[in-house]
Coordinates of C-alpha atoms and ligand atoms in Angstrom, one line a residue:
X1 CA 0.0 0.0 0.0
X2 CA 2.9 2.5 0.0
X3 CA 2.6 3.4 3.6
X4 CA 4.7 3.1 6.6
X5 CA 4.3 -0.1 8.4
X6 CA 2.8 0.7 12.0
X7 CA 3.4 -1.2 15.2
X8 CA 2.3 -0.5 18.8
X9 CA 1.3 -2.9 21.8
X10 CA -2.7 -3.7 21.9
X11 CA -3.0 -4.9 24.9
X12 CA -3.8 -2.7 27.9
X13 CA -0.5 -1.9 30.2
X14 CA 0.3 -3.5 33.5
X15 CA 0.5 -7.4 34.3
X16 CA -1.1 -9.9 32.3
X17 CA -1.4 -13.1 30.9
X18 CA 0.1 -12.2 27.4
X19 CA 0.7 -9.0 26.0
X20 CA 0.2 -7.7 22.6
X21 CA 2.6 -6.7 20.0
X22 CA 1.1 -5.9 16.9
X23 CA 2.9 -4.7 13.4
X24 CA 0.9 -3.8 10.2
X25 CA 2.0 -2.9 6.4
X26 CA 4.1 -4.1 4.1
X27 CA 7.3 -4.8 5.9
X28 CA 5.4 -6.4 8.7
X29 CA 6.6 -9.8 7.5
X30 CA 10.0 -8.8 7.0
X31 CA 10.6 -7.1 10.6
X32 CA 9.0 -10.2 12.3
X33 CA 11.7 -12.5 10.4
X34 CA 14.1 -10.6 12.0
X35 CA 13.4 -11.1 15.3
X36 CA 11.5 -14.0 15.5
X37 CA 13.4 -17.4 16.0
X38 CA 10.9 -20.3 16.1
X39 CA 11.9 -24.0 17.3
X40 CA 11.7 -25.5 13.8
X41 CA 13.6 -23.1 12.1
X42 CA 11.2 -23.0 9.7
X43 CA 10.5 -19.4 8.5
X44 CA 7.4 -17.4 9.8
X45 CA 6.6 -16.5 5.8
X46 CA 6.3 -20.2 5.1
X47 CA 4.6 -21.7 7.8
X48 CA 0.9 -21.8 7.3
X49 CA -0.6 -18.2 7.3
X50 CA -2.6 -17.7 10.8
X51 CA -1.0 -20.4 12.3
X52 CA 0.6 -19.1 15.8
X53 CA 4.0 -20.3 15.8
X54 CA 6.1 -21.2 19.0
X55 CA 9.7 -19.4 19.4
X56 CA 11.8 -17.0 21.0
X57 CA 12.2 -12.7 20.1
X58 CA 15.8 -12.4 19.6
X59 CA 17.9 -9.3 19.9
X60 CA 19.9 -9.7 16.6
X61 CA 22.4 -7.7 17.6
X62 CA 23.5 -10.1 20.4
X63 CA 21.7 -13.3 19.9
X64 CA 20.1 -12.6 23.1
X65 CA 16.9 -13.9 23.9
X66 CA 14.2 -11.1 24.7
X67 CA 10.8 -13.4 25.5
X68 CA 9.4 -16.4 24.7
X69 CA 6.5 -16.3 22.2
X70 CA 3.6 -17.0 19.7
X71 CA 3.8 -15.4 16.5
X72 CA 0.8 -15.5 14.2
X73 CA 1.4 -13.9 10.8
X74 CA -2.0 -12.6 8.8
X75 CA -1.4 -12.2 5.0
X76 CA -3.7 -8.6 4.0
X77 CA -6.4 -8.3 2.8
X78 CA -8.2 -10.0 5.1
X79 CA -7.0 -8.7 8.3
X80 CA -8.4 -5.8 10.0
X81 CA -6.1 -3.2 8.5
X82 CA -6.8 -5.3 5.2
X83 CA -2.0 -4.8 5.0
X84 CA -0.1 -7.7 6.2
X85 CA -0.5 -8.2 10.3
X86 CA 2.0 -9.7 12.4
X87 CA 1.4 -10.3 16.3
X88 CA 3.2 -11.4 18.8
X89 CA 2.1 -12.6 21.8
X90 CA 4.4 -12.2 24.6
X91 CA 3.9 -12.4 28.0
X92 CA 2.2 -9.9 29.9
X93 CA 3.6 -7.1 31.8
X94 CA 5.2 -4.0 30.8
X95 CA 9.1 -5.3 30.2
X96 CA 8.6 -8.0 27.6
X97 CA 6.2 -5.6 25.1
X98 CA 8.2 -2.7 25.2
X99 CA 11.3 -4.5 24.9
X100 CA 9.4 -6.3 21.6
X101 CA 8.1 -3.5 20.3
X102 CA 11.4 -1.4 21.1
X103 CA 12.7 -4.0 18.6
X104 CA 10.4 -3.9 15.8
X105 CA 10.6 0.3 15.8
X106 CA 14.5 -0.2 15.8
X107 CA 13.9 -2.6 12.4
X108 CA 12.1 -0.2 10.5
X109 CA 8.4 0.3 12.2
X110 CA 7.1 3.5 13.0
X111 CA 5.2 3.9 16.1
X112 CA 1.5 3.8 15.6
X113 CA -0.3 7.0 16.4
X114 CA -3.6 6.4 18.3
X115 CA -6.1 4.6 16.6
X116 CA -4.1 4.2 13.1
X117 CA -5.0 0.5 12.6
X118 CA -8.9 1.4 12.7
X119 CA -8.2 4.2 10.7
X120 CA -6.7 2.0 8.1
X121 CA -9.2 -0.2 7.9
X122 CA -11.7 3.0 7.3
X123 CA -9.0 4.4 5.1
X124 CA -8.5 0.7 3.1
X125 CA -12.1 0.0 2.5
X126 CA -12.8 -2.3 5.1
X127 CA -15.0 -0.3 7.1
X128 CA -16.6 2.9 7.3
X129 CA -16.5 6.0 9.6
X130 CA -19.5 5.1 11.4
X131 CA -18.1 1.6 12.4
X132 CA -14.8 2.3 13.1
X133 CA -16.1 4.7 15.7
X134 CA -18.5 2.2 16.8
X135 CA -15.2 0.0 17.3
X136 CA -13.9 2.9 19.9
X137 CA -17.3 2.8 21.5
X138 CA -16.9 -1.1 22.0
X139 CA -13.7 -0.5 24.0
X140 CA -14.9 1.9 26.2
X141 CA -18.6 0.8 26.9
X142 CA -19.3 0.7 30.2
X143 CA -22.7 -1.7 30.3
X144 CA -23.8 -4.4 28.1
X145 CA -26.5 -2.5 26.6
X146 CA -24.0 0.3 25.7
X147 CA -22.0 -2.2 24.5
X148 CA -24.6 -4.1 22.3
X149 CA -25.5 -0.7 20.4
X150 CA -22.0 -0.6 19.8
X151 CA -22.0 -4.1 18.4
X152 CA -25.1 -3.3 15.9
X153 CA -23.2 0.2 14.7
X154 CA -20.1 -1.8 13.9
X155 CA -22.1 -3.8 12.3
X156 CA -23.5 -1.3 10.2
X157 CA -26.7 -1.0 11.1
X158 CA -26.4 2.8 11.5
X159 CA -24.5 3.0 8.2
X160 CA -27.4 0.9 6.4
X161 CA -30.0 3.5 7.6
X162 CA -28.2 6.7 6.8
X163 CA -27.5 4.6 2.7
X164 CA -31.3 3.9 2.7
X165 CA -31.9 7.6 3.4
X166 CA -29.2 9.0 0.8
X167 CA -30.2 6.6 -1.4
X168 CA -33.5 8.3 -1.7
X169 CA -32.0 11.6 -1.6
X170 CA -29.8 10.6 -5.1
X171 CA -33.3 9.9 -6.0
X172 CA -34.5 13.1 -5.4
X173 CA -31.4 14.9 -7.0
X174 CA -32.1 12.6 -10.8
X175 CA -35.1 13.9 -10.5
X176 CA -34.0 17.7 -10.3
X177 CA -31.3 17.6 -13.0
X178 CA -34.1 15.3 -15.3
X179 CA -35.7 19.0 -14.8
X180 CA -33.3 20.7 -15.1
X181 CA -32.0 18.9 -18.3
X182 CA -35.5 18.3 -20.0
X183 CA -37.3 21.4 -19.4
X184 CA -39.1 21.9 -22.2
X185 CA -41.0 18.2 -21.6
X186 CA -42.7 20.1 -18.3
X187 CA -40.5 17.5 -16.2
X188 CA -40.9 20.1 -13.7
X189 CA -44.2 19.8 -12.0
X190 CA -43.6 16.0 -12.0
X191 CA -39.9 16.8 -10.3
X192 CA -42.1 19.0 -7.6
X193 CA -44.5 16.4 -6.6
X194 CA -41.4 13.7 -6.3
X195 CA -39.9 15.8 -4.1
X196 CA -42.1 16.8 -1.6
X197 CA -42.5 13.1 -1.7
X198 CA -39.6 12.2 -1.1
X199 CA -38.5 15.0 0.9
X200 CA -41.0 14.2 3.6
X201 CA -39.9 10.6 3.9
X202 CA -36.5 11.7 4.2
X203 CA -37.4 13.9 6.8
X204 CA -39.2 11.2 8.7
X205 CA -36.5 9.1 8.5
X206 CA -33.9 11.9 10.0
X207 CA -36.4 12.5 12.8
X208 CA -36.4 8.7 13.7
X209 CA -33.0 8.4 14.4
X210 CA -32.8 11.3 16.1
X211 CA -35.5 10.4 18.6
X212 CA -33.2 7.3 19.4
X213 CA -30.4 9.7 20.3
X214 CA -30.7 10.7 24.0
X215 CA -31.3 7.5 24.8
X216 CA -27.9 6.9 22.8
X217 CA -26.4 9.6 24.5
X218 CA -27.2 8.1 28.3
X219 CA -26.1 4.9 26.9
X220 CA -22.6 6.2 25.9
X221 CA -22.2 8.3 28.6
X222 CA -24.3 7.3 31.5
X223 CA -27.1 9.5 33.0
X224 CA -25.9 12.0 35.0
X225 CA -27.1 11.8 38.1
X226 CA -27.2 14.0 41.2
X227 CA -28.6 13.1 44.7
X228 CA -30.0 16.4 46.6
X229 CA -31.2 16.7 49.7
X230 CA -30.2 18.3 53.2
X231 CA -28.2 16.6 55.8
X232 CA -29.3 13.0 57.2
X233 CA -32.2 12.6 54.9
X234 CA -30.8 9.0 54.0
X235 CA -28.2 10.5 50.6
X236 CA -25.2 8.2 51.5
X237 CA -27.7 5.4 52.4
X238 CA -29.2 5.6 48.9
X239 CA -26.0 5.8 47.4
X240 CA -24.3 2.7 49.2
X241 CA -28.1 1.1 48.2
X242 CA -27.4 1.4 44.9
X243 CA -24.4 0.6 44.7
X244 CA -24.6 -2.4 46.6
X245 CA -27.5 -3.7 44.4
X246 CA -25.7 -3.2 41.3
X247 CA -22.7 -3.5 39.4
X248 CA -20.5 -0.1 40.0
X249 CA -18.1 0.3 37.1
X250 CA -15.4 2.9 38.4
X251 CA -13.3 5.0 36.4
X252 CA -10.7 7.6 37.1
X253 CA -10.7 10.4 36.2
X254 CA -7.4 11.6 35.3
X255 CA -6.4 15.2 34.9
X256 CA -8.9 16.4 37.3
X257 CA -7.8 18.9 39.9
X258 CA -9.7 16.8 42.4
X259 CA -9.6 12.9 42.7
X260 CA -13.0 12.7 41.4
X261 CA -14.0 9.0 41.1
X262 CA -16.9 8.9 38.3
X263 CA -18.6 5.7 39.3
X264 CA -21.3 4.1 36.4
X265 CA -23.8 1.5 38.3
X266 CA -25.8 -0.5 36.0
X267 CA -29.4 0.1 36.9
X268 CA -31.7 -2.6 34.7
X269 CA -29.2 -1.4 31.8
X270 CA -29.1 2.4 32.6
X271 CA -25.7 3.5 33.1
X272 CA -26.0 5.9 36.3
X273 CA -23.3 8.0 36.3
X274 CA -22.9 9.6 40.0
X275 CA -21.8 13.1 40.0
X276 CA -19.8 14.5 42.9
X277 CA -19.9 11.2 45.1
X278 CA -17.3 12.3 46.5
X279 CA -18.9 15.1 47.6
X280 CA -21.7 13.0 49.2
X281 CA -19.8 10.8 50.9
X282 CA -17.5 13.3 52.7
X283 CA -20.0 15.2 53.8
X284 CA -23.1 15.4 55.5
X285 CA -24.5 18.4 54.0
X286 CA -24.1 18.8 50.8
X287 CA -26.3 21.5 49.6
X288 CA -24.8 23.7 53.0
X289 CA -21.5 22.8 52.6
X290 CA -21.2 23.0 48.6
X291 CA -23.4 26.0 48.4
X292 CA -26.7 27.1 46.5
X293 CA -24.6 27.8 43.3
X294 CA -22.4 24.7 43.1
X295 CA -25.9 22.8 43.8
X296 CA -27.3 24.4 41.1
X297 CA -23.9 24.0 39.0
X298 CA -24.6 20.3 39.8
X299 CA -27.9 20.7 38.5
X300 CA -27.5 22.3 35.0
X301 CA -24.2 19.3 34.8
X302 CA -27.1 16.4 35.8
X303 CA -29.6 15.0 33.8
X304 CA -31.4 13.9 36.3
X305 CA -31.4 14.8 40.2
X306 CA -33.1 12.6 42.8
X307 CA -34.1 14.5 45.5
X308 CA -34.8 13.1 49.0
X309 CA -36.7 14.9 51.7
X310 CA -36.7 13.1 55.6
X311 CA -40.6 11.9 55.3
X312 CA -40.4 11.4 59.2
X313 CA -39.6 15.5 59.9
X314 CA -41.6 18.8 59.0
X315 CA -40.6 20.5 55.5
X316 CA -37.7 23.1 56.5
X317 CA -36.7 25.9 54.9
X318 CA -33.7 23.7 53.7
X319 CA -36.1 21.6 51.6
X320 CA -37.8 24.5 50.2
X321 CA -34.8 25.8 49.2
X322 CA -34.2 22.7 47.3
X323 CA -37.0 22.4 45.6
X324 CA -37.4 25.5 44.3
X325 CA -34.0 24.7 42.3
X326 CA -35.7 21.3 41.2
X327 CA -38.7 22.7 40.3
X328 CA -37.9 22.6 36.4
X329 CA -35.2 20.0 36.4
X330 CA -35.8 16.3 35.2
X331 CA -36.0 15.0 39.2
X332 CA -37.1 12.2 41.1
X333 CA -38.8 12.8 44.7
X334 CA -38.1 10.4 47.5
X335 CA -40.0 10.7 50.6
X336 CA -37.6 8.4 52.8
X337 CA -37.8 7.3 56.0
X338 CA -41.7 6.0 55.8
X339 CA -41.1 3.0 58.4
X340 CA -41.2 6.3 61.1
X341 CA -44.0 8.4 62.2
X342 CA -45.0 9.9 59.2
X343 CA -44.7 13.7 59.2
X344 CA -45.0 14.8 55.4
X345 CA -46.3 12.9 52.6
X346 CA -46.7 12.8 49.0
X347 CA -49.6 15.7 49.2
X348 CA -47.4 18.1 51.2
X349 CA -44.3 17.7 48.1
X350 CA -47.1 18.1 45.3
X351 CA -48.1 21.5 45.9
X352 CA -44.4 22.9 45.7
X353 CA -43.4 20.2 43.0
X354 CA -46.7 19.9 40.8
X355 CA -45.9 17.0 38.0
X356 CA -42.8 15.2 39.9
X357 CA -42.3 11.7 40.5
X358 CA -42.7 10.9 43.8
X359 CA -41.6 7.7 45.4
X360 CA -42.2 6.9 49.3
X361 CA -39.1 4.5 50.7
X362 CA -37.3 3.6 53.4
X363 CA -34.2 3.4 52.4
X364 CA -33.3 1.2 55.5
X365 CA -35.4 -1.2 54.7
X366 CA -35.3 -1.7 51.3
X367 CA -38.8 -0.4 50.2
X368 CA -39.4 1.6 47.1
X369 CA -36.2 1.3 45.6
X370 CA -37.4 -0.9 42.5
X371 CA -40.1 1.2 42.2
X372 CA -37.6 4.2 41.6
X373 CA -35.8 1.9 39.4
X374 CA -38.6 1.6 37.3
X375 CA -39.1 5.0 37.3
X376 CA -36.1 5.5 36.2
X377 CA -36.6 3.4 33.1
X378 CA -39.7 4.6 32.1
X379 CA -38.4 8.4 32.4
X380 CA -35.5 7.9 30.4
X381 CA -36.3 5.3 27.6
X382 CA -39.5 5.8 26.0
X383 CA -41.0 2.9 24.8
X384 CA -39.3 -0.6 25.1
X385 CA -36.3 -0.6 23.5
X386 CA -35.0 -3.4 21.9
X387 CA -31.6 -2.9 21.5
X388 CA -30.3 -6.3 19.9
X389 CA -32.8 -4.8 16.3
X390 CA -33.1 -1.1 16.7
X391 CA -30.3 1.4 15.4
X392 CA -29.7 3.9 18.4
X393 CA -27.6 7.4 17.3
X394 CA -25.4 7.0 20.2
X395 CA -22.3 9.6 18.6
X396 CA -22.4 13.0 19.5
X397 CA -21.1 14.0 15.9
X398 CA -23.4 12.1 14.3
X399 CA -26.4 13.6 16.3
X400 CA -25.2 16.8 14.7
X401 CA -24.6 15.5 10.9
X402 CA -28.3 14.5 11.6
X403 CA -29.7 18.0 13.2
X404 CA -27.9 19.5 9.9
X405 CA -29.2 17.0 7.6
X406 CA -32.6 17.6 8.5
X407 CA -32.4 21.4 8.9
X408 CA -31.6 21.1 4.8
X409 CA -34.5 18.9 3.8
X410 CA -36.9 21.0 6.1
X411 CA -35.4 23.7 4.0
X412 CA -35.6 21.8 0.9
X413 CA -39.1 21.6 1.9
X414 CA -40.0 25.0 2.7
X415 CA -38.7 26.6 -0.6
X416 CA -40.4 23.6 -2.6
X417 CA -43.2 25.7 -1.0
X418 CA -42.8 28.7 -1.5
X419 CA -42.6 27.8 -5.6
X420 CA -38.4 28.6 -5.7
X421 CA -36.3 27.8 -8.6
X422 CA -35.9 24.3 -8.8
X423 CA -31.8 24.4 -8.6
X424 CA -32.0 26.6 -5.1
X425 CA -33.5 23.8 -4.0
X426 CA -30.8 21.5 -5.0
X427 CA -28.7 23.0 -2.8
X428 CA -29.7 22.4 0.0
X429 CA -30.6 19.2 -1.2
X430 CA -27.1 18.4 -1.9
X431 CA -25.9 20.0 1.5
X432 CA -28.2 16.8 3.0
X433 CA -26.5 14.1 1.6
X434 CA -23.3 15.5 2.2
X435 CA -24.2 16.0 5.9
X436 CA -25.3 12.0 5.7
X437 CA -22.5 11.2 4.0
X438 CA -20.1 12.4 6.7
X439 CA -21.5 9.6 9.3
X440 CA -20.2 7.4 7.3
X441 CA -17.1 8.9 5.9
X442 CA -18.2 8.8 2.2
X443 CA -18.0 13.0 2.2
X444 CA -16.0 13.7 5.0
X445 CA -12.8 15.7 5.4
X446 CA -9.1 14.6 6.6
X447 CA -9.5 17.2 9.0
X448 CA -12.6 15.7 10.5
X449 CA -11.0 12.0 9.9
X450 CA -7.7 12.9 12.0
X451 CA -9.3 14.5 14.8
X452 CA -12.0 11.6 15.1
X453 CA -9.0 8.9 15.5
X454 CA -6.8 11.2 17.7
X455 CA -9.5 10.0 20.4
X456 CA -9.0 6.3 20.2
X457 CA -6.2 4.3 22.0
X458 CA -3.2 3.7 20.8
X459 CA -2.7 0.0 19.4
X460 CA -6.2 0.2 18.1
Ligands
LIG501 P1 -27.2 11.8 54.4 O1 -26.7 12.8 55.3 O2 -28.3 12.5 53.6 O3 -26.2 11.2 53.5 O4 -28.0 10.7 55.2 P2 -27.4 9.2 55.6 O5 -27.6 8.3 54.5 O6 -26.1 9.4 56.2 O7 -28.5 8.9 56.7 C1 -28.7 9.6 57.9 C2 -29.3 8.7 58.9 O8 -30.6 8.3 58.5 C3 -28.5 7.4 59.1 O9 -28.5 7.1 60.4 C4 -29.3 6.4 58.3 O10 -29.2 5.1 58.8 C5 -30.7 6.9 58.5 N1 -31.6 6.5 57.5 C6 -31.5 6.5 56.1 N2 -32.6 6.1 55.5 C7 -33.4 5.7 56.4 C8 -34.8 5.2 56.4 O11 -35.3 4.9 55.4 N3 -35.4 5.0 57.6 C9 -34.8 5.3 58.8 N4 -35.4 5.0 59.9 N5 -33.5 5.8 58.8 C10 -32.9 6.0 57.7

């Protein structure tokens, strides 16, 4: 293919069963020769192709041995670069990959930037934009239902839909320039009628996957979620509830001035992502201690905040004070504390939070928490969604392609309308599948291309 061969380790740092060398292009074969010594002698270009062949990494400068290991040597096209791949699987820990892939740089490999062997595979043919981000999205997917959508978009089920609609939109185009070429045969009003036609499925269609994207967008990247309420209503108790109950994925943070610890639990599929635990944990009080504005910073970050007032107490000024920052956020009410002497109940929260869910537990005993799991579900995914079949938007960037793509047909639309020239229209026609045609990569620019695989992982 004319391009540098690319090596990197794929397998994630620290101690392991095996480690991960991986080398791709042209001179894959070649570097692997030279530092591969397997126990028959035989050479690694003859044996069988995909065959993982026992032997030793050797320094060829000494004859030293650097580690003991399988070689597997994958002929392009059919790899997942669609060049020639050689890995070698060493053992795992940092020492014996660096050491390997030290070696293979020092024979003529460059070191992979992050996420070059996906982007060859986009940039060979093999996939397209949509999936190789979708490949990105598998690596970092922090449930199984996250993961799943993942699976269908590198699939291409998202890719499929967005052909389907440009497909009709090239219809809609041969229509225009039959118009435009032919206008004497009165093509025209014909043209007109097609397009509206057309135009209005297309705009369907757009409108249908965008539906599916906030409940892409919480899959991706978990539904932020705040827990309000003033001291010793039962916040850490909820927290430790839920965490207890179900799986807690934890992730660092790096770079954060703070150690914030993002922590994803896996409510019936719906990525939770806790914001500010921390906070809730070290203290007692967090809308005193963290302030009115930093609540309400908390707010505008959250999706969602589930509030819980002390059912077994008198409202305060405290709670008041919370709710009136709730009152036109997406928020779940518990009353807690209902195995005490009940003081407030759902009646007394209505008439300061008209149109809120409102759940009655006790935390301490266990009541009412699947009902606010359920409530959580219906809130957030409307309808049943059946992930395994449906295509879910779950890409930020392609949300947007979308949004544009169906400001141009709307467009499209309106000036069809308003009796315009038929080649205005074409523009913005045009502009649509060219906004479709970036999900995919079939219009897109290296610009756009570069910056989406600076994101990925290196070795990928
Ligand atoms: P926070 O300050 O809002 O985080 O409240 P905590 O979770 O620390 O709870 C404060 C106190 O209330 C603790 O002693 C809890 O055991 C207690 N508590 C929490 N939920 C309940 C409940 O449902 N019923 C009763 N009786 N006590 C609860």
């Amino acid at each position: 293919m004319g391009e540098d061969t690319i090596a990197a380790i794929a397998t994630a740092p620290g101690e392991a069963g095996i480690g991960i060398v991986r080398i791709s292009g042209d001179k894959s074969i070649d570097i692997a020769e030279s530092i591969f010594k397997g126990k028959t002698e035989e050479k690694l270009s003859k044996v069988d192709e995909r065959k993982l062949v026992y032997g030793h990494i050797i320094d060829p400068k000494d004859q030293s041995k650097i580690d003991e290991v399988l070689t597997v040597y994958m002929k392009g096209p059919f790899t997942y670069t669609k060049e020639d791949i050689v890995e070698i699987n060493c053992h795992g820990g940092i020492i014996p990959v660096r050491r390997i892939l030290e070696l293979v740089l020092e024979k003529g490999a460059r070191m992979a930037e992050a996420g070059e062997f996906t982007k060859r595979a986009f940039l060979n043919g093999r996939i397209d934009l949509a999936q190789a981000e979708a490949v990105m999205d598998l690596i970092s997917a922090k449930t199984d239902t996250s993961f799943d959508v993942s699976l269908n978009q590198l699939e291409g089920s998202l890719s499929k839909e967005v052909k389907n609609i440009r497909d009709v939109i090239l219809e809609i185009i041969a229509h225009i320039e039959a118009s435009i070429d032919f206008p004497e045969d009165d093509i025209e009003n014909v043209a007109y009628d097609k397009i509206e036609q057309k135009g209005k499925k297309v705009l369907t269609k757009i409108d249908e996957l965008l539906k599916t994207s906030s409940t892409g967008k919480i899959l991706r990247e978990g539904l932020k979620t705040v827990i309000l309420g003033k001291p010793n209503v039962g916040k850490s108790s909820l927290l430790n509830s839920i965490l207890r109950e179900n799986r807690a994925i934890v992730t660092d943070v790096p770079g954060t001035t703070r150690d914030i610890i993002e922590e994803y639990v896996n409510v019936n599929g719906i990525p939770l992502k806790i914001i500010d635990t921390a906070g809730i944990r070290e203290t007692d009080d967090v809308v005193e201690k963290i302030g009115v504005n930093k609540a309400k910073n908390l707010l505008n970050e959250s999706d969602l905040a589930i509030v819980i007032f002390d059912g077994s107490r008198d409202l305060t000024d405290e709670d008041k004070e919370i709710m009136k920052l709730i009152k036109d956020r997406k928020a779940i009410i518990l009353i807690n504390k209902t195995d005490l002497e009940e003081k407030i109940n759902k009646r007394e929260i209505e008439k300061y939070l008209p149109n809120k869910e409102i759940i009655a537990t006790s935390i301490l005993k266990g009541s009412g928490l699947d009902i606010l799991e359920d409530t959580l579900k219906e809130m957030f995914f409307s309808g049943d969604i059946k992930i395994k079949d449906d295509v879910i938007v779950s890409n930020v960037r392609h949300k947007e392609l979308l949004n544009k793509a169906k400001q141009n047909i709307k467009e499209a639309l309106e000036s069809l309308n308003m009796g315009m020239p038929i080649d205005c229209i074409e523009v913005d026609i045009k502009d649509c599948w060219s906004n479709l045609g970036e999900i995919n990569g079939d219009t897109v620019s290296e610009d756009i291309i570069d910056k989406i695989f600076e994101d990925f992982c290196i070795g990928k």
